[in-house]
Coordinates of C-alpha atoms in Angstrom, one line a residue:
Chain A
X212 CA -6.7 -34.4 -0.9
X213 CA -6.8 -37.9 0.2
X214 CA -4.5 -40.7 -1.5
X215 CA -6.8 -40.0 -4.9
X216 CA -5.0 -40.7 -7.9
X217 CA -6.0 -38.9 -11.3
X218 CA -6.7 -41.2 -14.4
X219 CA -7.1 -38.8 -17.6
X220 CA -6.3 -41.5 -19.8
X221 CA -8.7 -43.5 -19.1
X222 CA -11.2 -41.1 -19.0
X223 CA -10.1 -38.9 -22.6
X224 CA -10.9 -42.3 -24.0
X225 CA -14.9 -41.4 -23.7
X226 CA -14.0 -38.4 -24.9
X227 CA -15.5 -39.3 -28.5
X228 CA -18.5 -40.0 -26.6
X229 CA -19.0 -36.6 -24.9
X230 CA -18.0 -34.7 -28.4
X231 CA -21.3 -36.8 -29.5
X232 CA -23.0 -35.5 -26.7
X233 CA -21.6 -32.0 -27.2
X234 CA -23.5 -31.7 -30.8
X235 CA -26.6 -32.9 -29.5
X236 CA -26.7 -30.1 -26.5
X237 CA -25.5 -27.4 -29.9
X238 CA -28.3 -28.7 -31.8
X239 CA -30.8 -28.6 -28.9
X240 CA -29.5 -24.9 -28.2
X241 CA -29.8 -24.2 -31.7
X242 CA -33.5 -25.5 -32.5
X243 CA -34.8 -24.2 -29.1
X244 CA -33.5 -20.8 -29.9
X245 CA -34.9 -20.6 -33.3
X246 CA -38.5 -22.3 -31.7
X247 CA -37.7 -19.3 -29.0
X248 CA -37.9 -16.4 -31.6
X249 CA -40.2 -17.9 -34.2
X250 CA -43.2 -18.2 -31.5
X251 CA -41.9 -15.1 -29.1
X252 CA -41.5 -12.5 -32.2
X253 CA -45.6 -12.6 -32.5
X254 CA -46.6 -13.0 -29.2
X255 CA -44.0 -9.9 -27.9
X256 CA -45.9 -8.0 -30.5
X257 CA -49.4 -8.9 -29.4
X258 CA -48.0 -7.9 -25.6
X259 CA -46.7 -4.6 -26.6
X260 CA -50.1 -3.6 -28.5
X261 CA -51.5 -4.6 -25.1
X262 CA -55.1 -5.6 -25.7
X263 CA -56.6 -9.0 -27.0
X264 CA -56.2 -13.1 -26.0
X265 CA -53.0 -13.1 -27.1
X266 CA -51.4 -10.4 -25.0
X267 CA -52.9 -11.9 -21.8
X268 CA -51.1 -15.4 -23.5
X269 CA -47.9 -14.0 -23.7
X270 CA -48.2 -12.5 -20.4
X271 CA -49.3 -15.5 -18.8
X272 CA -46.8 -17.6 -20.2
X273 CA -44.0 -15.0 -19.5
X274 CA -44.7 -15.3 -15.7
X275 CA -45.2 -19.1 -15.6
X276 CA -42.1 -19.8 -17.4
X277 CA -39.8 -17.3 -15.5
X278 CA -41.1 -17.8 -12.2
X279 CA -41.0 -21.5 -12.0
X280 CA -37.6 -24.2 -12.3
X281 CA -36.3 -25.1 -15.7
X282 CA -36.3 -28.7 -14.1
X283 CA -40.0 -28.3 -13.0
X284 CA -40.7 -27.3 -16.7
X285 CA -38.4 -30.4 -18.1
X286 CA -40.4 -33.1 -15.4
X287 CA -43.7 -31.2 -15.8
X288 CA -43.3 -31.7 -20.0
X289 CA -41.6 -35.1 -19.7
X290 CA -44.0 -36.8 -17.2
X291 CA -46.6 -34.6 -17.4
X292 CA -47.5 -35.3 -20.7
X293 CA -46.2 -39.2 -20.3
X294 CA -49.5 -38.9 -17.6
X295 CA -51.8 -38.0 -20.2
X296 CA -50.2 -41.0 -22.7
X297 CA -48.1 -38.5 -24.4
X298 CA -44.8 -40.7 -24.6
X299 CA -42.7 -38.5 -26.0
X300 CA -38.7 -38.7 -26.3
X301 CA -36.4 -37.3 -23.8
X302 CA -34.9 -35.4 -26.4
X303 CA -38.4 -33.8 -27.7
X304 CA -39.3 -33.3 -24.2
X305 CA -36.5 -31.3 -23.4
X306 CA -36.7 -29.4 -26.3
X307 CA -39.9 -29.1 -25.6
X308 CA -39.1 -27.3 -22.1
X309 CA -36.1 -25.3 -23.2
X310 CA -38.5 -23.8 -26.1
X311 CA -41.0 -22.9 -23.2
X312 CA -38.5 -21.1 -21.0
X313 CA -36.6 -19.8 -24.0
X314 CA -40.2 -17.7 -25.6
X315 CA -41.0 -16.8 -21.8
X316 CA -37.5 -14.7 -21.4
X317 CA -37.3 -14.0 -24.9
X318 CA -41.0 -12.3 -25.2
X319 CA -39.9 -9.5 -22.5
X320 CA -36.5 -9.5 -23.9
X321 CA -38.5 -8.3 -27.5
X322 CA -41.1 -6.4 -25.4
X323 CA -38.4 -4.2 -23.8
X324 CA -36.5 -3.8 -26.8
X325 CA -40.1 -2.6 -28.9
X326 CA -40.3 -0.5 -26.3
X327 CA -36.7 1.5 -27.4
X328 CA -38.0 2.1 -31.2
X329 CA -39.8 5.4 -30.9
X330 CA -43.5 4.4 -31.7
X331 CA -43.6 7.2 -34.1
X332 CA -41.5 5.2 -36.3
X333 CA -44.0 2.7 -36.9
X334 CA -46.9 5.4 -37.7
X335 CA -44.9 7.2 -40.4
X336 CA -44.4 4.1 -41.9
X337 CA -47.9 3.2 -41.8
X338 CA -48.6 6.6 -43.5
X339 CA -46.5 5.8 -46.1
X340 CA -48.7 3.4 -47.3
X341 CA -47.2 -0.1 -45.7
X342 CA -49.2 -2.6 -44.2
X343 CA -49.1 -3.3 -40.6
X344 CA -46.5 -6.4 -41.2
X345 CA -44.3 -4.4 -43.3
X346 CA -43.9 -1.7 -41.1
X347 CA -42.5 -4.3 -38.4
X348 CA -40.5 -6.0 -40.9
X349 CA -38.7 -3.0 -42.6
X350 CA -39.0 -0.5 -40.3
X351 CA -39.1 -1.8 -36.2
X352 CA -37.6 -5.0 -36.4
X353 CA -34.0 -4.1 -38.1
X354 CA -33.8 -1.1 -35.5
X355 CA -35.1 -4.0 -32.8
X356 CA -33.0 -6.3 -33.5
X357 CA -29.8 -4.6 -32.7
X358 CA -31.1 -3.4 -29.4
X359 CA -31.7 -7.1 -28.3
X360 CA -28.5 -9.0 -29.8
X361 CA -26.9 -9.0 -27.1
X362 CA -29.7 -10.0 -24.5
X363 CA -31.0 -12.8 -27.1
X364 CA -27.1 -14.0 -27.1
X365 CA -27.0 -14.2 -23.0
X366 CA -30.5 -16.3 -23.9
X367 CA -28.6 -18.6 -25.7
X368 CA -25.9 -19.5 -23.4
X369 CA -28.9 -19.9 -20.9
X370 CA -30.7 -22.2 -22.8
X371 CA -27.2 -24.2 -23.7
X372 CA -26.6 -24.4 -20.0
X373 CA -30.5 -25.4 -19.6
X374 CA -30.0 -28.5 -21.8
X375 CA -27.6 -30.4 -19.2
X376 CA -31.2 -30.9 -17.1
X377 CA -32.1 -34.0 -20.3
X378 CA -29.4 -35.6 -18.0
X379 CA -32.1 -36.1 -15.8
X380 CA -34.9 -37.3 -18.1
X381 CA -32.3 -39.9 -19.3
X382 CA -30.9 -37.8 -22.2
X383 CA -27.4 -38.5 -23.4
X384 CA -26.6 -34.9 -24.5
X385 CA -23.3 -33.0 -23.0
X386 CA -24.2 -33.6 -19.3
X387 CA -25.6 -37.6 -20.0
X388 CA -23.2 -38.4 -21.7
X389 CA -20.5 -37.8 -19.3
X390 CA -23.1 -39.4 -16.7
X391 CA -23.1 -42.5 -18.8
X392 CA -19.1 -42.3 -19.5
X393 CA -18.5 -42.1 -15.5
X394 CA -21.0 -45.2 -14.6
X395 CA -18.6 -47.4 -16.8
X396 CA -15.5 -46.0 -16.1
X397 CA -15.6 -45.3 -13.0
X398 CA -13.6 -41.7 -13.1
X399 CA -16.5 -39.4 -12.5
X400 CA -14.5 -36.4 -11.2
X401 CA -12.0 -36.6 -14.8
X402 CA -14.9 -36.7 -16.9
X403 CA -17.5 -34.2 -15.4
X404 CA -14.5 -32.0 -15.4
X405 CA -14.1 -32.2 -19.2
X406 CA -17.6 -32.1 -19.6
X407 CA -17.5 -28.8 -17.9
X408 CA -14.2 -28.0 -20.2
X409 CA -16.3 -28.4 -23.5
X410 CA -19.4 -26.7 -22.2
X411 CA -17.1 -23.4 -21.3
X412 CA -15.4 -23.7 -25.1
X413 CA -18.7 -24.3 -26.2
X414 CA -19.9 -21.1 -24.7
X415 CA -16.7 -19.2 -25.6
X416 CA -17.3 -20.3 -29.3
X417 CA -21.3 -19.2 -29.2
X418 CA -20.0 -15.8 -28.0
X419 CA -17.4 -15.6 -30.4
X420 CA -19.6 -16.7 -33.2
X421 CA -22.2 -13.5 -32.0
X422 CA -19.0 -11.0 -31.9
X423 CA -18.5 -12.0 -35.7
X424 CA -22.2 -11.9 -36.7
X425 CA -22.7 -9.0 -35.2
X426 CA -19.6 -7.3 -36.1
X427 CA -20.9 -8.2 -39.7
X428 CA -24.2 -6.8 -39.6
X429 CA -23.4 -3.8 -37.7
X430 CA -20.3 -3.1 -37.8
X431 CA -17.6 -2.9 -35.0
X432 CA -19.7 -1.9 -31.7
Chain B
X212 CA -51.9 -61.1 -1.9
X213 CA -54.8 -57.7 -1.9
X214 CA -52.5 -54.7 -1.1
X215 CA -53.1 -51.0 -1.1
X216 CA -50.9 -48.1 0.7
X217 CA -52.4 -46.5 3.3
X218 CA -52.2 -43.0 1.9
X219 CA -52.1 -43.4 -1.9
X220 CA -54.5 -40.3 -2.9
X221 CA -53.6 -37.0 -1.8
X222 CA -54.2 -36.4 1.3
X223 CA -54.4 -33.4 3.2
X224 CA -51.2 -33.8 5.4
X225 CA -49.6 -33.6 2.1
X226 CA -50.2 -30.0 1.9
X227 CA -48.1 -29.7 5.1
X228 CA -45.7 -31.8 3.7
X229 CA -45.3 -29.5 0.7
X230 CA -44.9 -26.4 2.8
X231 CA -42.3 -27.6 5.1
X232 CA -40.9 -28.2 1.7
X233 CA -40.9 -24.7 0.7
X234 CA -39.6 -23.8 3.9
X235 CA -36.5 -26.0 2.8
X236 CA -36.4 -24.2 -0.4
X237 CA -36.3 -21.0 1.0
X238 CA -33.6 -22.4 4.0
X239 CA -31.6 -23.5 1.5
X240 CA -31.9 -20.1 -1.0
X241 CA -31.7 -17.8 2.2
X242 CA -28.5 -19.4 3.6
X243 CA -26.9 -18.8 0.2
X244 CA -28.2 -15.9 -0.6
X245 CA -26.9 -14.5 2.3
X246 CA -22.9 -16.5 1.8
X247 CA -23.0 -14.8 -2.0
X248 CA -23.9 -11.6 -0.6
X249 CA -21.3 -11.2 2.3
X250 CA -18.4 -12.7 0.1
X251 CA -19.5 -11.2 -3.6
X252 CA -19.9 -7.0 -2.0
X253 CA -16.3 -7.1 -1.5
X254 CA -15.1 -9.5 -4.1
X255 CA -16.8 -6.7 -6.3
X256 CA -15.1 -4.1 -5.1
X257 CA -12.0 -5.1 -4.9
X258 CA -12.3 -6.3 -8.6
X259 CA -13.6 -2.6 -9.1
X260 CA -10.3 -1.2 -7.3
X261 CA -7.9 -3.5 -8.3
X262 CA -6.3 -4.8 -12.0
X263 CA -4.8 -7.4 -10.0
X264 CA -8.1 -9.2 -8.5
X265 CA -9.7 -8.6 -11.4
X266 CA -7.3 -10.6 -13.8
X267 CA -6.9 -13.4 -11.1
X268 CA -10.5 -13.9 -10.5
X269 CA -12.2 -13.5 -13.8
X270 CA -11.7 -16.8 -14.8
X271 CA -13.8 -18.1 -11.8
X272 CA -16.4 -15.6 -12.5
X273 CA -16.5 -17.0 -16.2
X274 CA -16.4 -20.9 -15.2
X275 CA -19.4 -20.2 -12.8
X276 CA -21.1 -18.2 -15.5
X277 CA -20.9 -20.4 -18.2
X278 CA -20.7 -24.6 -16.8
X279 CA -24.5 -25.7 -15.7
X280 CA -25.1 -25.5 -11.7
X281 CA -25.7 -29.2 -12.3
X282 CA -22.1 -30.1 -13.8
X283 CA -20.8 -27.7 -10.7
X284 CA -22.8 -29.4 -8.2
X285 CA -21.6 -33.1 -9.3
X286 CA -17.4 -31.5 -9.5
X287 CA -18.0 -29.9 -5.8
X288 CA -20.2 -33.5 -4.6
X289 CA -16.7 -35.7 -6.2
X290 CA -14.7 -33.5 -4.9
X291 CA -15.7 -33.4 -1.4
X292 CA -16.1 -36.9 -1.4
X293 CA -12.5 -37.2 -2.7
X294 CA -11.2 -34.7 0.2
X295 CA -13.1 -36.7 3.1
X296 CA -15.4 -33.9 3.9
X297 CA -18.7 -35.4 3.1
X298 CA -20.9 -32.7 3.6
X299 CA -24.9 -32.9 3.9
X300 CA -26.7 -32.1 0.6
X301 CA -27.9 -28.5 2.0
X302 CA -24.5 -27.8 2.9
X303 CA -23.2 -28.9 -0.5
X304 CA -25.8 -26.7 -1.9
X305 CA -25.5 -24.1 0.0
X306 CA -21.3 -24.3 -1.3
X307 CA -22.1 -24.1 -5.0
X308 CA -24.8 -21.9 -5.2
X309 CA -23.6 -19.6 -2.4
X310 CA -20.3 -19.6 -4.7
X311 CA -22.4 -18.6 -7.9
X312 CA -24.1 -16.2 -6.1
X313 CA -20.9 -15.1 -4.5
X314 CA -19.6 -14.1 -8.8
X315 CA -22.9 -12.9 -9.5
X316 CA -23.1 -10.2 -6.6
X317 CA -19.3 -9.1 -7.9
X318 CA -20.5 -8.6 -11.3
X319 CA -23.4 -6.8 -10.2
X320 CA -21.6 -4.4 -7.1
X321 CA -18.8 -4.0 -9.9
X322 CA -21.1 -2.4 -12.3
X323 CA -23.2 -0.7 -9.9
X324 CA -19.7 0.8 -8.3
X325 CA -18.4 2.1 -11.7
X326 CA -21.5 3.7 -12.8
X327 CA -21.0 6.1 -10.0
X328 CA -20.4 9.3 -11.1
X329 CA -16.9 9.9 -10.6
X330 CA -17.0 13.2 -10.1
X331 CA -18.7 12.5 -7.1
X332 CA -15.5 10.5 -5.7
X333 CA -13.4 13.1 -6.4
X334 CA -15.7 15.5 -4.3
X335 CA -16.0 13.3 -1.4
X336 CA -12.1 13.0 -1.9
X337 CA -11.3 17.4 -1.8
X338 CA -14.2 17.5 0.7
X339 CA -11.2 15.8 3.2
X340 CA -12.8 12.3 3.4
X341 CA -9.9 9.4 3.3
X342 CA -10.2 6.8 0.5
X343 CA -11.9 4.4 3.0
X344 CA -14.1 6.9 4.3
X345 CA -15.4 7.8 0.8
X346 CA -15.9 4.3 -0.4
X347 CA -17.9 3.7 3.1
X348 CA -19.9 7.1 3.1
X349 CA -20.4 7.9 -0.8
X350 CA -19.4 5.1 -3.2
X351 CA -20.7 1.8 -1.3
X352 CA -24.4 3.5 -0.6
X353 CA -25.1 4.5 -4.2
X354 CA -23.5 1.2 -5.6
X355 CA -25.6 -1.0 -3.5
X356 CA -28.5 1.0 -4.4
X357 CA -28.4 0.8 -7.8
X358 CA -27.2 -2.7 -7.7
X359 CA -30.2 -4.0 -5.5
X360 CA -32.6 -4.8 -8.6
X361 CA -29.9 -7.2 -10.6
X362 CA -29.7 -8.3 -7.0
X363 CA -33.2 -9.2 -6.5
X364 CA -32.8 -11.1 -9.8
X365 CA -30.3 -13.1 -9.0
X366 CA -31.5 -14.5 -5.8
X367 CA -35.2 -15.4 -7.5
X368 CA -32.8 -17.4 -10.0
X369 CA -31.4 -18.7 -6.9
X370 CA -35.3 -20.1 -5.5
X371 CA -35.3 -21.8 -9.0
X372 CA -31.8 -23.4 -9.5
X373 CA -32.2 -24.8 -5.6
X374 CA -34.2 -27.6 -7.6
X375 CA -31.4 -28.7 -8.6
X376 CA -29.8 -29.7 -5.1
X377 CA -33.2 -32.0 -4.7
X378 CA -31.0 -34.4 -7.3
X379 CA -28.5 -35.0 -4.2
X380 CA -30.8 -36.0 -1.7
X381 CA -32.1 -32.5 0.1
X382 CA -35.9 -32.5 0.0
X383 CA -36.8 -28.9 -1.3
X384 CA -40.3 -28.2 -3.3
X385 CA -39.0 -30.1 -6.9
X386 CA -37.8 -33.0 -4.6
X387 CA -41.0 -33.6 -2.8
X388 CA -43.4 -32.9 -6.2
X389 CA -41.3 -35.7 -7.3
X390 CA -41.7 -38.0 -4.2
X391 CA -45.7 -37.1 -4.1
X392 CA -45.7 -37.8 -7.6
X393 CA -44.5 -41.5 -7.4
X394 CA -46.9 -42.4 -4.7
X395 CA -50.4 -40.8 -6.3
X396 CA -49.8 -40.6 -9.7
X397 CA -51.4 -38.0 -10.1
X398 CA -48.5 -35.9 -12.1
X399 CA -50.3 -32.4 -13.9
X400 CA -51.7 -32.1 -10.3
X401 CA -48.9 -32.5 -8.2
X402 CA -46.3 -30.4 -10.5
X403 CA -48.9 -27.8 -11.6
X404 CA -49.3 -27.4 -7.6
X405 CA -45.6 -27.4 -6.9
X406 CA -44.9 -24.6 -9.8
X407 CA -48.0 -22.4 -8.1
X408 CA -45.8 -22.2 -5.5
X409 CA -42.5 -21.4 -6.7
X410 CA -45.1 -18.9 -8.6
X411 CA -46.3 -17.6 -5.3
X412 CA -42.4 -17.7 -3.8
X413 CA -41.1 -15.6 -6.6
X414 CA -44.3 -12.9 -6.4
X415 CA -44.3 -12.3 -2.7
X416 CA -39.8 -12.0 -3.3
X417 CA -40.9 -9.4 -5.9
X418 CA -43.5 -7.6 -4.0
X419 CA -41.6 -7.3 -1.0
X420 CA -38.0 -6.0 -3.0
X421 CA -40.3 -3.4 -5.3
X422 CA -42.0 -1.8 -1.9
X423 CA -37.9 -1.9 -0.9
X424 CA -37.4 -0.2 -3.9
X425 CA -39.4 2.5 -3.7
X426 CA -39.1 3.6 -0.3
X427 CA -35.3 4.0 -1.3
X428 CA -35.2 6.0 -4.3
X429 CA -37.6 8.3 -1.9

């Protein structure tokens, strides 16, 4: 190292700052992951049955979303849409994107885990006289759902880690905010390295928080 | 004054442009691909073998895991600034993703390594074979075998987050949709053209590594 001198001082005092920035990237992570299942549950059914619109959808969408950037998907939502006089906020825009690339993993995430419950399981319970829905509600989906916790939890932390690209659409969540702390004072390796800090406590805390819910629902694994 | 650019539409020689662009892509995924690879094989074994390495370097594996490459590519930029070793932006990106790469490829060879049976181990061991020999002739094979899809995974996530070293100045695919963009306006075009070819990147990676694949569980 070269005569550089550390300043933590002055850069904890944007540390109120960041913490602002750190609930928006939680609530980002949050409503994109509850966008993620609430559209991919459906469409990961559609797939499975394999036939229709809706299954060729889903399987478009799954190969668009995985096989392209998450920053492509942030620009192409941000200024794509701004093209066709769609000015939306960054912050819609990149929850916009995160949703995208969030149903894309989390359809063959659901897919592969459909694929686990024996499909005999959902024909008895159609002989028993349930509907279609019920049978996935009370019968597939609480098997399902177990089976995936853990690969929709490593979702999670990959769409909290995704949100740091609103940075570059001018969004002051985790990432922007430290950007904007740095430009005014001036220690930008002190305060990306806190910003890094809370985004590893934050993802510590997310896993924790899974441990417990899980551990709750199911039982120690 | 009446001014217009020269070149404002698309124009053909833009198509070039965008392939040598991909070509950067790739350059830059290849070169780390291939630095995460040599470093993370034994990295995974020895955090396989040993209690020590794997105390000692499972903090690094969690820090890559769980900061965005973004936040880790602006630390490594300050940082190399602040050592006076400014390095190009391909070498810079080569550095950080070659280094998540590099924890990736240990996770992966780990878990590939203790899912051999070990039984097998034991009979390479009373067959006379040293420790060395039976990682090198039995345990390393099957590891990287089974390893190889998670592998394959990795490095396509690695064509993708390579996007985000266009932020620092190296002109990959994202980069020059952006630059195309700016000039010619015309944005679902440019971007929708720029994700067909990551789309086409990522397929031809996957058709290749399946065909792979195949021939070795023959």
């Amino acid at each position: 190292m070269s005569d550089y001198h550390f300043h933590w001082v002055m850069a904890l005092r944007d540390l109120p700052s960041l913490l602002q920035g750190a609930v928006v990237t939680l609530q980002l992570t949050i409503l994109s992951m509850i966008i993620g299942v609430g559209v991919s549950v459906p469409l990961a059914v559609m797939r499975w049955q394999g036939r229709g619109v809706w299954s060729g959808v889903a399987g478009a969408w799954v190969d668009v979303a995985r096989n392209t950037p998450v920053l492509l998907q942030v620009y192409a939502v941000y200024f794509g849409l701004g093209a066709y006089g769609f000015n939306i906020s960054s912050y819609a825009a990149t929850l916009l994107a995160i949703s995208f690339n969030n149903i894309g993993y989390l359809i063959e995430i659901f897919r592969g885990g459909l694929a686990t419950v024996p499909r005999y399981q959902y024909i008895s319970g159609r002989s028993l006289g349930m509907s279609a829905t019920q049978a996935y509600a009370y019968i597939v989906w609480p098997q399902l759902l177990r089976i995936v916790f853990y690969s929709v939890m490593t979702q999670m932390i990959w769409a909290m880690l995704n949100t740091s690209l609103g940075l570059l659409i001018g969004l002051r969540e985790l990432a922007g905010a430290a950007e904007q702390a740095q430009s005014v004072n001036y220690r930008t390796l002190e305060t990306f390295a806190m910003a890094a800090l809370l985004y590893y406590l934050m993802a510590k805390l997310l896993i924790l928080g899974a441990e417990l819910l899980y551990a709750r629902l199911y039982g120690r694994r | 004054m009446h001014y217009t650019a020269a070149w404002q539409q698309l124009h053909w020689s833009d198509a070039l442009y965008v392939l040598v662009a991909s070509l950067r892509t790739l350059q830059l995924t290849f070169m780390s691909v291939l630095l995460g690879t040599l470093l993370g094989i034994p990295l995974g074994v020895l955090r396989a073998l040993s209690p020590v390495v794997r105390v000692l370097s499972s903090p690094l594996v969690d820090v890559v895991r769980s900061v965005p490459m973004i936040i880790q590519l602006i630390i490594l930029d300050t940082c190399l600034s602040i050592s006076g070793w400014p390095l190009s932006a391909f070498q810079l990106g080569t550095l950080a993703l070659g280094a998540w790469m590099t924890m990736v490829t240990a996770e992966i060879v780990r878990g590939a390594y203790e899912a051999v049976a070990p039984g097998l181990r034991r009979v390479a061991r009373s067959l006379g074979m040293s420790s060395w020999q039976e990682l090198r002739v039995v345990s390393l094979p099957l590891a990287l075998r089974g390893g190889f899809p998670a592998w394959v995974g990795a490095a396509l996530c690695l064509v993708k987050d390579s996007a985000l070293v266009g932020i620092f100045g190296y002109v990959e695919l994202t980069k020059a949709g952006q630059i195309l963009n700016a000039r010619t306006h015309h944005t679902f075009l440019v971007l929708g053209g720029i994700g067909a070819t990551y789309f086409f990147i990522c397929h031809v990676i996957t058709f290749c590594t399946r065909r792979i694949e195949r021939r070795m569980a023959e």
